[in-house]
Coordinates of C-alpha atoms in Angstrom, one line a residue:
X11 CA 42.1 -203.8 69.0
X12 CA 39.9 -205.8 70.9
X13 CA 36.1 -203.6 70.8
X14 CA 35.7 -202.9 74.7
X15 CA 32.7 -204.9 76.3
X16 CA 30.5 -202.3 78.7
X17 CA 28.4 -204.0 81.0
X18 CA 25.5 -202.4 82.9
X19 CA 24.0 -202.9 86.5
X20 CA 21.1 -201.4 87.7
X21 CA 20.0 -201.6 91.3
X22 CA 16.8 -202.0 93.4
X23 CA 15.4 -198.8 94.8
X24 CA 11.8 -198.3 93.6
X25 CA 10.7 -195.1 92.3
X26 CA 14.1 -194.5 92.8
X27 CA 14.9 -196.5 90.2
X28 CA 14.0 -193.7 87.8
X29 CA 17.1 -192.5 87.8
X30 CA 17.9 -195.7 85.6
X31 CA 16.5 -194.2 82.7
X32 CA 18.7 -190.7 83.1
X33 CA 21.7 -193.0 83.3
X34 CA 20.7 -195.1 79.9
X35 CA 20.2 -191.5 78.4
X36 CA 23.5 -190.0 79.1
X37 CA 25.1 -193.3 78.2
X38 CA 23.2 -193.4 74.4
X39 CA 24.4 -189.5 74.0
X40 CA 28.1 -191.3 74.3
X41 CA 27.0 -193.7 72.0
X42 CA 28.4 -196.8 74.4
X43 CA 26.3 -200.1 73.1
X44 CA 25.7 -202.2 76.2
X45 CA 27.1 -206.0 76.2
X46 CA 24.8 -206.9 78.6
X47 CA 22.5 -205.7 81.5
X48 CA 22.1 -206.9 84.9
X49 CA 19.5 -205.7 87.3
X50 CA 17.5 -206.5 90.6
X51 CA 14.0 -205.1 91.2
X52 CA 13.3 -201.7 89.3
X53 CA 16.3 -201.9 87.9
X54 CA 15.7 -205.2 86.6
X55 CA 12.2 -203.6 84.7
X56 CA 13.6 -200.4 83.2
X57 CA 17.0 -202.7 82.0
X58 CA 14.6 -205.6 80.7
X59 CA 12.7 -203.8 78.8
X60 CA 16.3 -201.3 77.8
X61 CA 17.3 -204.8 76.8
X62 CA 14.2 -205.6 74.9
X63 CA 14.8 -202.6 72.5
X64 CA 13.2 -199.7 74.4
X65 CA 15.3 -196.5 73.8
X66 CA 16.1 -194.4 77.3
X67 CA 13.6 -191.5 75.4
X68 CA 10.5 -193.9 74.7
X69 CA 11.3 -195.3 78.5
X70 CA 11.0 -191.5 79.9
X71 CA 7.7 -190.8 77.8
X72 CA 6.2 -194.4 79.2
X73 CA 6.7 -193.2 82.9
X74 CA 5.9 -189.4 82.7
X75 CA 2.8 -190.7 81.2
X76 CA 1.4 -193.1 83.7
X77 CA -1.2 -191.1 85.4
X78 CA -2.1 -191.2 89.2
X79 CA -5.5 -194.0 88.2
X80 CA -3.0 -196.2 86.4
X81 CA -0.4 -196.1 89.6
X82 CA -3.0 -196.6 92.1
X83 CA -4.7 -199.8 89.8
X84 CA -0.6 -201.6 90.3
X85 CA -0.9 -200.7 94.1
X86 CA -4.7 -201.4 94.8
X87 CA -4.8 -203.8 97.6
X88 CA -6.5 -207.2 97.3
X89 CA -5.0 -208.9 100.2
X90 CA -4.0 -212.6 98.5
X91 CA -2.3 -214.8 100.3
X92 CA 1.3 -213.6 101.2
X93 CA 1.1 -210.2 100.6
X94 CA -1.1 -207.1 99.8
X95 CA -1.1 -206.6 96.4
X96 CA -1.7 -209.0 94.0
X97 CA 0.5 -208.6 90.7
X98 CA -2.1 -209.0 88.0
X99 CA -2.0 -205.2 86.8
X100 CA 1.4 -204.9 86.9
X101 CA 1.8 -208.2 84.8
X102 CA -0.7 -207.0 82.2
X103 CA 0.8 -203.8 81.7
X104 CA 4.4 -205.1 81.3
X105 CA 2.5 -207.6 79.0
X106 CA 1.4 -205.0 76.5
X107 CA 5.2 -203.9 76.1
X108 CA 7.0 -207.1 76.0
X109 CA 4.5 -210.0 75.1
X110 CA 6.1 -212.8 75.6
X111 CA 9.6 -212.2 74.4
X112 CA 12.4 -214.6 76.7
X113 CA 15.4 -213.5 78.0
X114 CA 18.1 -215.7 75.7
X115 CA 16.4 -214.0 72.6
X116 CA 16.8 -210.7 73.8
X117 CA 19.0 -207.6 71.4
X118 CA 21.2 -207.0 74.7
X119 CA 22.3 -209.8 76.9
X120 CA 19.9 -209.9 80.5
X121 CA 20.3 -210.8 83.7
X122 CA 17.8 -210.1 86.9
X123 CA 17.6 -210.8 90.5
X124 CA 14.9 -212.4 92.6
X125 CA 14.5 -214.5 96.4
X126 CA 13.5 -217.7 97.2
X127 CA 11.4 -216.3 99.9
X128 CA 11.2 -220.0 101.6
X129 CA 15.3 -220.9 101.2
X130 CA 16.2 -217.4 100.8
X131 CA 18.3 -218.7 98.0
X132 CA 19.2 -216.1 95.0
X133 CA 17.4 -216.9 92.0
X134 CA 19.1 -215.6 88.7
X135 CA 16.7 -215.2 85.9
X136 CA 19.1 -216.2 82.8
X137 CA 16.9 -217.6 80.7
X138 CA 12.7 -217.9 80.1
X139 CA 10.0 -215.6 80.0
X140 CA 11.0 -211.8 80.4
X141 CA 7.8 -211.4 82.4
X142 CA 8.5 -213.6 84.8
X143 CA 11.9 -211.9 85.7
X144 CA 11.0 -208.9 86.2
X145 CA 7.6 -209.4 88.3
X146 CA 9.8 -212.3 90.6
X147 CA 12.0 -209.3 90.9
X148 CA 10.0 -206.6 91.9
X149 CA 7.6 -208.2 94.1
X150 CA 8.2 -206.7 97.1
X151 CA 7.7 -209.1 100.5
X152 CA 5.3 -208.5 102.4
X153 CA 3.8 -206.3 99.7
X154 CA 3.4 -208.5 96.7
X155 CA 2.4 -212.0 97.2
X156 CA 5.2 -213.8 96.0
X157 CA 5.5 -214.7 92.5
X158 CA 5.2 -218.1 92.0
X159 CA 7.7 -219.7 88.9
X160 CA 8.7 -223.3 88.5
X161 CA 8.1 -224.5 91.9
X162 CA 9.3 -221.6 93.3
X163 CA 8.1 -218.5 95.7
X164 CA 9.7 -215.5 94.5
X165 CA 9.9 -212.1 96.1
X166 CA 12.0 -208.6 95.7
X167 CA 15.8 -209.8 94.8
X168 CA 16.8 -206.8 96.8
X169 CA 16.6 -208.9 99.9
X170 CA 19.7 -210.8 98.8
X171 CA 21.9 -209.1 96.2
X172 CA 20.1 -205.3 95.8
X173 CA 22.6 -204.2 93.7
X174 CA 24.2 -207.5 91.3
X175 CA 27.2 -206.2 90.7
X176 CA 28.5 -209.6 90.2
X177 CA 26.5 -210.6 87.4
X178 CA 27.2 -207.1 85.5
X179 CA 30.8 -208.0 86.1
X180 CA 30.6 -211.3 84.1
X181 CA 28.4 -209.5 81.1
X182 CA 31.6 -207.4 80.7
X183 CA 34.9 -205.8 80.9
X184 CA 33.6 -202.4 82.3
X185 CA 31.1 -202.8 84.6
X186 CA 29.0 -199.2 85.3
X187 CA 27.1 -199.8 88.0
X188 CA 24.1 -197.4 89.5
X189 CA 23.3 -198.0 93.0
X190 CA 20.4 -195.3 94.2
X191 CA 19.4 -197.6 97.7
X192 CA 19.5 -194.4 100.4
X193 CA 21.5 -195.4 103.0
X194 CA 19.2 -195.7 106.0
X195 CA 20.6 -196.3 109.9
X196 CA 24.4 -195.8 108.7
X197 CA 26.7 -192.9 107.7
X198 CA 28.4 -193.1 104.3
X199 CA 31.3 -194.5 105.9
X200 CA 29.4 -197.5 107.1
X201 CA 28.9 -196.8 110.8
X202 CA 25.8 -197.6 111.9
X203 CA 23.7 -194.3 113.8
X204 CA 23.0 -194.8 117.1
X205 CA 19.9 -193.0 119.1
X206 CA 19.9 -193.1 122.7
X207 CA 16.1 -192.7 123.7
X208 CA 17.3 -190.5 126.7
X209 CA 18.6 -187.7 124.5
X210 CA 15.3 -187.3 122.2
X211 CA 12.6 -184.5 122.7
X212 CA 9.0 -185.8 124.1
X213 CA 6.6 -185.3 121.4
X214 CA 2.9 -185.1 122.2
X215 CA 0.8 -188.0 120.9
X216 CA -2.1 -186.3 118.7
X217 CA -4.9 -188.9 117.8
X218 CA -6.4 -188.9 114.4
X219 CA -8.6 -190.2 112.5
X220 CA -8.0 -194.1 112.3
X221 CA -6.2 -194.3 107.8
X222 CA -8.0 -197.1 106.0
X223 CA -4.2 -199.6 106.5
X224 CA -5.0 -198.7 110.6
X225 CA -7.7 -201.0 110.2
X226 CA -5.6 -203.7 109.8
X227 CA -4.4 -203.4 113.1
X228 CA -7.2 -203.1 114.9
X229 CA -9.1 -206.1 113.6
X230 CA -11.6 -204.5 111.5
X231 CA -10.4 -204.8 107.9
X232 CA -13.3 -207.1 106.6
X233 CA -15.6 -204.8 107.6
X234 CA -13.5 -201.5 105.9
X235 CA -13.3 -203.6 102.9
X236 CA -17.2 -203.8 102.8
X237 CA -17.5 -200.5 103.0
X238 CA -14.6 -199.8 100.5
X239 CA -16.4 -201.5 98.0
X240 CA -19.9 -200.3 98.4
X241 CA -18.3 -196.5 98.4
X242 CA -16.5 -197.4 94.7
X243 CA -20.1 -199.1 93.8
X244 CA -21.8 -196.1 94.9
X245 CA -19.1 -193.9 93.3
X246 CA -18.5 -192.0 96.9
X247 CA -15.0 -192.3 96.4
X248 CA -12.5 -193.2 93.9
X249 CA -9.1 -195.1 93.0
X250 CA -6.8 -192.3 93.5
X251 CA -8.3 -191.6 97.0
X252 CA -7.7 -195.2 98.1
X253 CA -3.8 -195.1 96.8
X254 CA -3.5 -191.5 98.4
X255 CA -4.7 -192.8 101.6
X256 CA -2.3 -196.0 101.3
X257 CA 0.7 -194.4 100.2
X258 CA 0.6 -190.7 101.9
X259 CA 1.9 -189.7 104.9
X260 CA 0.4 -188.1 107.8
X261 CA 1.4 -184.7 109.3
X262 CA 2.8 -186.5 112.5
X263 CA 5.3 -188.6 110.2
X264 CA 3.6 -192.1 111.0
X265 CA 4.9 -194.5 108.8
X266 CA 2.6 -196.3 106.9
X267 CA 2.8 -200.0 106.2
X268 CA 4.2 -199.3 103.2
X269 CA 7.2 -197.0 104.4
X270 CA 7.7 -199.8 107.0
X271 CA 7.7 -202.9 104.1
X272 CA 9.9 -200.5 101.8
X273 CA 12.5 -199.4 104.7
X274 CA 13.0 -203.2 105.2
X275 CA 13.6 -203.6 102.0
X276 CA 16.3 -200.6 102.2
X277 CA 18.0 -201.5 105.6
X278 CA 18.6 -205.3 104.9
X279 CA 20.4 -204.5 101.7
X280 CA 23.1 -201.7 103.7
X281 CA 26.0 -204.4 104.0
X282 CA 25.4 -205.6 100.4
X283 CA 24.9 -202.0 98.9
X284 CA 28.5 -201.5 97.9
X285 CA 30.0 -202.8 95.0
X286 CA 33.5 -204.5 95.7
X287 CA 36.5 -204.4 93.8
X288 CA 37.3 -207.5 92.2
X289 CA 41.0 -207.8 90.3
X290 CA 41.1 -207.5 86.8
X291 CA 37.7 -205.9 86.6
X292 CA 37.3 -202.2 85.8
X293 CA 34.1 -200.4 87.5
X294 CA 32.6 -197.3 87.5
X295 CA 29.8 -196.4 90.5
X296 CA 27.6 -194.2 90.0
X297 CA 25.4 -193.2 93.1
X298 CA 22.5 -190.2 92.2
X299 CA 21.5 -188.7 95.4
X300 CA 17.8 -189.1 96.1
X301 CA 17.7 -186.5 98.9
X302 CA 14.6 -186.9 100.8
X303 CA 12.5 -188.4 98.1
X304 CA 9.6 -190.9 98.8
X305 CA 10.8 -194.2 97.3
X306 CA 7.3 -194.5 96.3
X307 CA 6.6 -191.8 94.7
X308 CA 5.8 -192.7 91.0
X309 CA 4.3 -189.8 90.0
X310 CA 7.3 -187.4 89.6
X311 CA 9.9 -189.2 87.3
X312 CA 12.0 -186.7 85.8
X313 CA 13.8 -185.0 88.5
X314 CA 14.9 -188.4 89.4
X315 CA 15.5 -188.9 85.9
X316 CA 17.7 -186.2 86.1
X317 CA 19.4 -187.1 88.7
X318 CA 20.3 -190.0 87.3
X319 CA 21.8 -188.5 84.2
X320 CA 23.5 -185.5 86.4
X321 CA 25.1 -188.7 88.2
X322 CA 26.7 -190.6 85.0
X323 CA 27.6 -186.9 83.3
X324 CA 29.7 -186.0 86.7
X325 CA 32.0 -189.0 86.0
X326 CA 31.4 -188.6 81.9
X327 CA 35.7 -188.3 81.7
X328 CA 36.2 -191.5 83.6
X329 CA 33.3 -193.5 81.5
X330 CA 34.7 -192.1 78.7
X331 CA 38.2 -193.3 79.4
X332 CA 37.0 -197.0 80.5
X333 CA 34.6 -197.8 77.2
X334 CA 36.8 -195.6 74.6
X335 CA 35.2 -193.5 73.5

């Protein structure tokens, strides 16, 4: 009897995307050896470095141990050209756990997602560097400058295939397939949520105290980034202050730039977040709920982790049944 062949595909979602990991553990407790992985954005870092032999336990230790300096050094703003955030730390740190292994030598077959942010063509990272798949993937637009490879401008692959069910679907006969986008501006059905301004509440406008990403609306951001600088020199102020000024939210529920680049992200990918059936193929779709959690909140992986693993167990008699085990 032909040995079944269990494919993997792990969607974009940011932190979200923890709950990756808590899949990968429930699916090693089964003992169901992956025939390939395909994966767009987080998904496409926790399942490269899966692939490139990291077990779903050493994965959980490397996240729980990031600390708040570390996070804030991926997200410090440096303002290059085409985004916010320049990729350097992220690339050295996925670096030091990876070197420069390439996809076609990897233990578990790999596939990732990334944009042509000038065609808006799909880019399918099949072969190469590892590195360079997973930063093209995860580089956020509008927040990452994009990632430029062979000629290319690369940026988030969630803005055109979030969750590549497709590609899982042709690394194997079962395809399991997490998707943990939140659905933003539609019902689970699909409708789309309609507010009529006439019906809301007025809400009194309380002014604050201008954030230090305000400043890039009102013109004065060379001068803030002076000041930012001669603050760190002077030791007035430190790493984690700057990141909990970018990321936080205020009281009032102002979205920061951030939430806004991040919600885009979410909302464009809504029509393609739903994995269709496709004759012949056998899929499972698994779906943790991530509640009201901040998509950007690295911090706290392992109730997402959890999630993620609460997620595959509630459907263990079905995965069971499909890989054969």
């Amino acid at each position: 009897m032909k040995e079944k062949q269990i494919a993997l595909t792990l969607g974009s979602g940011a932190a979200l995307g923890y709950a990756h990991i808590g899949v990968l553990k429930f699916l090693e407790e089964l003992n169901i050896k992956l025939s390939g992985i395909a994966g767009t954005s987080m998904g496409a870092l926790v399942g490269g470095l899966y692939a490139y032999g990291y077990s779903a336990g050493e994965l959980e230790k490397l996240v729980t141990r990031l600390n708040s300096l570390e996070i804030a050094k991926f997200f410090f703003p440096t303002f290059p050209r085409g985004g916010i955030i320049d990729s350097d730390n992220v690339k050295k740190f996925l670096a030091s756990l990876i070197g420069d292994a390439r996809i076609e030598d990897l233990s578990i077959p790999f596939r990732c997602v990334a944009t042509d942010i000038l065609t808006g063509n799909e880019v399918v990272f099949d072969s190469g560097p590892l590195l360079d798949g997973m930063i093209a993937s995860m580089s956020i637009q509008g927040m990452f400058k994009p990632y430029s490879c062979k000629g290319l401008y690369l940026c988030d692959g969630g803005l055109c295939n979030p969750v590549p069910w497709d590609l899982g679907n042709e690394l194997g006969d079962v395809n399991i397939i997490v998707n943990v986008l939140p659905l933003l501006g539609v019902t689970p059905g699909g409708k789309r949520k309609i507010e009529k301004i006439s019906a809301l509440a007025k809400e009194p406008i309380e002014k604050k105290e201008p954030g230090f990403l305000d400043v890039i609306k009102n013109g004065s951001i060379f001068d803030t980034l002076k000041d930012l600088m001669q603050d760190l020199k002077d030791k007035k102020t430190s790493l984690k202050q700057i990141h909990e000024d970018l990321w936080s939210k205020s009281e009032e529920r102002q979205p920061s730039l951030t939430d806004v680049l991040m919600n885009w992200t979410f909302m464009t990918a809504v029509e393609r977040r739903i994995p269709k059936r496709k004759k012949g193929r056998k899929q499972i779709i698994l779906t943790p709920d991530p509640g009201k959690r901040n998509p950007l909140d690295f911090k706290t992986p392992k109730p997402v982790i959890a999630q993620g693993y609460e997620a595959a167990k509630e459907q263990e008699d079905r995965i069971r049944k499909l890989a054969g085990v």
